[in-house]
Short mmCIF file of C-alpha atoms in Angstrom, two decimals:
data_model
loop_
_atom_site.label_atom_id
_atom_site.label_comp_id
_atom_site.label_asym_id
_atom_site.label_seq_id
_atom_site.Cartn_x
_atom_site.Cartn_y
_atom_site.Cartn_z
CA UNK A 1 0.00 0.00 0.00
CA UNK A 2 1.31 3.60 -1.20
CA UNK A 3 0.36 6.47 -0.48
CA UNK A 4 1.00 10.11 -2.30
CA UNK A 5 2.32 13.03 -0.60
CA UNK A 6 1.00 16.17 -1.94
CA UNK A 7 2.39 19.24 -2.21
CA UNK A 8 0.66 21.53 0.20
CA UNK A 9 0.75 24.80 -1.81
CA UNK A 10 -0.05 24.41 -5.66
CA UNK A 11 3.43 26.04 -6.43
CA UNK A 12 5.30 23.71 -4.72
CA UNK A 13 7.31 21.27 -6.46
CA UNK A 14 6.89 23.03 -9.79
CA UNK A 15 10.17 24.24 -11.66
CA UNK A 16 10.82 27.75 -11.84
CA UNK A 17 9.20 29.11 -14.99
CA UNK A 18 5.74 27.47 -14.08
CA UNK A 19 5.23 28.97 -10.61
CA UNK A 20 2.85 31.46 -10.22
CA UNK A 21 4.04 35.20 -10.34
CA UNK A 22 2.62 37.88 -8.33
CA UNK A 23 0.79 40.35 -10.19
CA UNK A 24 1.65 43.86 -9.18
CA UNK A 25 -1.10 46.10 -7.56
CA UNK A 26 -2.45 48.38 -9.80
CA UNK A 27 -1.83 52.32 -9.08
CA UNK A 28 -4.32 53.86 -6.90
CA UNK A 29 -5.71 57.40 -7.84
CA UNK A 30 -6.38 59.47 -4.96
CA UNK A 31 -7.67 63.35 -5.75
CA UNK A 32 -8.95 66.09 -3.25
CA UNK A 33 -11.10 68.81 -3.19
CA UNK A 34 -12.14 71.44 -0.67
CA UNK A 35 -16.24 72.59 -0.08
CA UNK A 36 -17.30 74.42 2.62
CA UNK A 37 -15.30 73.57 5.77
CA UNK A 38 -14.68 70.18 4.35
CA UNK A 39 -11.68 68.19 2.21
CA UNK A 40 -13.25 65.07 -0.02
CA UNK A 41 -10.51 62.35 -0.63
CA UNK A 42 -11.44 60.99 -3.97
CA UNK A 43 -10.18 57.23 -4.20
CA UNK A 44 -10.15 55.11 -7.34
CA UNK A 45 -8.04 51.92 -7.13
CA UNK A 46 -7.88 48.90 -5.04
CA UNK A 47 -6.65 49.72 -1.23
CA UNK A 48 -4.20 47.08 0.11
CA UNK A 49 -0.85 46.66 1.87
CA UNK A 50 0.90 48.53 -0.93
CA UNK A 51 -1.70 51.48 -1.58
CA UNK A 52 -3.28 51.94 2.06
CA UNK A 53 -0.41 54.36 2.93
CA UNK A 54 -1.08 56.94 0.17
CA UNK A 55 -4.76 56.73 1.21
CA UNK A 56 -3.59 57.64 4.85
CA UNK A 57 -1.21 60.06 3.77
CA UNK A 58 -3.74 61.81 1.85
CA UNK A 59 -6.61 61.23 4.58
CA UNK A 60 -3.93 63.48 7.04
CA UNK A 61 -3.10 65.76 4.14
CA UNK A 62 -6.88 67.08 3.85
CA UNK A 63 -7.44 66.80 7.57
CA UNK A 64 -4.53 69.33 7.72
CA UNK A 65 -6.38 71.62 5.16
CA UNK A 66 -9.84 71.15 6.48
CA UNK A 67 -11.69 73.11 9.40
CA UNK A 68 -14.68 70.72 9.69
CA UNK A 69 -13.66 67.31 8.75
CA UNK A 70 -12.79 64.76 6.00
CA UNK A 71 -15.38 62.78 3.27
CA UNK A 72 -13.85 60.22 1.60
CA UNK A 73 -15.52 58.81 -1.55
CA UNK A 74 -15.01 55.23 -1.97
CA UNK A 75 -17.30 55.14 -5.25
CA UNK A 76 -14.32 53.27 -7.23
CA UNK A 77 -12.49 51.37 -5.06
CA UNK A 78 -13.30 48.16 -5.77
CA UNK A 79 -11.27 46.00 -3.27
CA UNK A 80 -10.18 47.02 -0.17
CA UNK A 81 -8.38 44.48 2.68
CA UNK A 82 -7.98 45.41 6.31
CA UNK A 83 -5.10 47.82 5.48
CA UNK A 84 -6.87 50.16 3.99
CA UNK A 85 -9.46 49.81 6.46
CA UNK A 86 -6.68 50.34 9.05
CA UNK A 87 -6.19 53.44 7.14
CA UNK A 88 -9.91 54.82 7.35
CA UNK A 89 -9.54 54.06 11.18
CA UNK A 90 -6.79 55.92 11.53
CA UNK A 91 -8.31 58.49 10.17
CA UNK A 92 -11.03 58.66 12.14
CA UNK A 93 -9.14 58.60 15.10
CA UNK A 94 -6.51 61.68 13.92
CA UNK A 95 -9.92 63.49 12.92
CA UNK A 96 -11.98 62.87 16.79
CA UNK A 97 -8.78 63.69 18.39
CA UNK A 98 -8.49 67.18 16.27
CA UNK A 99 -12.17 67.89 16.88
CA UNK A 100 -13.30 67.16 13.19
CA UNK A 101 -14.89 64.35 11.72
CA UNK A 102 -14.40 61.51 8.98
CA UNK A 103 -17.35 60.33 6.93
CA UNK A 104 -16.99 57.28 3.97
CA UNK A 105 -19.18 58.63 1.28
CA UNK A 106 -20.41 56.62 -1.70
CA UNK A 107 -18.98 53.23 -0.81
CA UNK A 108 -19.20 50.56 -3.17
CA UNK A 109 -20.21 46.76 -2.16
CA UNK A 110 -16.95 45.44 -1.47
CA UNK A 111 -16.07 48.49 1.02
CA UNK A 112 -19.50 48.23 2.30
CA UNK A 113 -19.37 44.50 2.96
CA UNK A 114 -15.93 45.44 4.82
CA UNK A 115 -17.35 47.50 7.21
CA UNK A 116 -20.52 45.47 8.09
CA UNK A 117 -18.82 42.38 8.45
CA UNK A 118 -16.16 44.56 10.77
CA UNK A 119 -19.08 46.75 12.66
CA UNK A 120 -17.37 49.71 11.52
CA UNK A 121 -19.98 50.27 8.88
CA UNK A 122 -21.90 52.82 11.20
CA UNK A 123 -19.47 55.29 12.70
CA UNK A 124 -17.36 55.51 9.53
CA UNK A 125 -20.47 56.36 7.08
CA UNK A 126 -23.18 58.27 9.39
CA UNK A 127 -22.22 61.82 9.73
CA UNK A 128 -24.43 61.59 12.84
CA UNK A 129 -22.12 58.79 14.40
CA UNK A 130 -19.11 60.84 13.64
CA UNK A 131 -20.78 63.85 14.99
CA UNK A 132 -21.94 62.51 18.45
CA UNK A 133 -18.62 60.81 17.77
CA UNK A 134 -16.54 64.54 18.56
CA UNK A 135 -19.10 65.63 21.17
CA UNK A 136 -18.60 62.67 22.84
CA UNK A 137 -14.58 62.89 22.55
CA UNK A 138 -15.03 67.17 23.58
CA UNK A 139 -16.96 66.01 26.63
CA UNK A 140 -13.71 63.80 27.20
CA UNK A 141 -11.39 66.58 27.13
CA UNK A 142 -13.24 68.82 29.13
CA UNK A 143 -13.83 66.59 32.01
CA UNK A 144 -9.98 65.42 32.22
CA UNK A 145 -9.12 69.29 31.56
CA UNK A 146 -11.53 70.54 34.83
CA UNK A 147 -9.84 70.97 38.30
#
């Protein structure tokens, strides 16, 4: 009686020339735009371990430039892995602790599905979350700042 061993990643084993080659991320395109008291991050491209940075990078850039807070339109992003939603989170965060907010506008279903399946669906898309959000995080301050 024999039994086969098999190789326990479909690569392994083969020679060289027939093992699978990483395909490289395709470019991200990330634009911005200021309306009244507010910076929209514009985001077309897949977000991942290669891309997230430029969306944070950006994300800090407009927070920087806005008085009021951040939008960030997710209309063409059509992938997006925990990196990038590291990225969003981090956002967030920089914008509660600066007394501004950060709203996703326009995801698509892949970003959506993201942040249902990661309960982050609500404070990172309803400009009332984000807003009780930085009342909540001013309420914070105050207390810890009182004598």
């Amino acid at each position: 009686m024999s039994s086969q061993v098999r190789p326990s990643h479909p690569d392994a084993g083969a020679a060289p020339s027939q093992r699978a080659v990483a395909e490289p991320t395709p470019p991200i395109h990330i634009t911005t735009y200021a309306r009244g008291g507010r910076v929209t991050v514009v985001v077309a491209g897949e977000i991942d371990l290669d891309t997230a940075p430029q969306l944070q990078h950006a994300i800090t850039n407009a927070l920087r430039r806005s008085p009021a807070g951040v939008d960030v339109d997710l209309d063409r992003v059509p992938f997006c892995d925990c990196t990038g939603l590291n990225a969003l989170l981090d956002g967030r965060r920089c914008a509660l602790g600066q007394g501004k907010t950060l709203v996703v506008r326009n995801a698509g279903a892949a970003v959506t599905r993201l942040l249902a399946l990661t309960r982050t669906l609500g404070p990172l898309t309803s400009p009332a979350d984000a807003s009780s959000a930085v009342v909540r995080q001013r309420t914070l301050a105050a207390a810890i700042s009182s004598p």
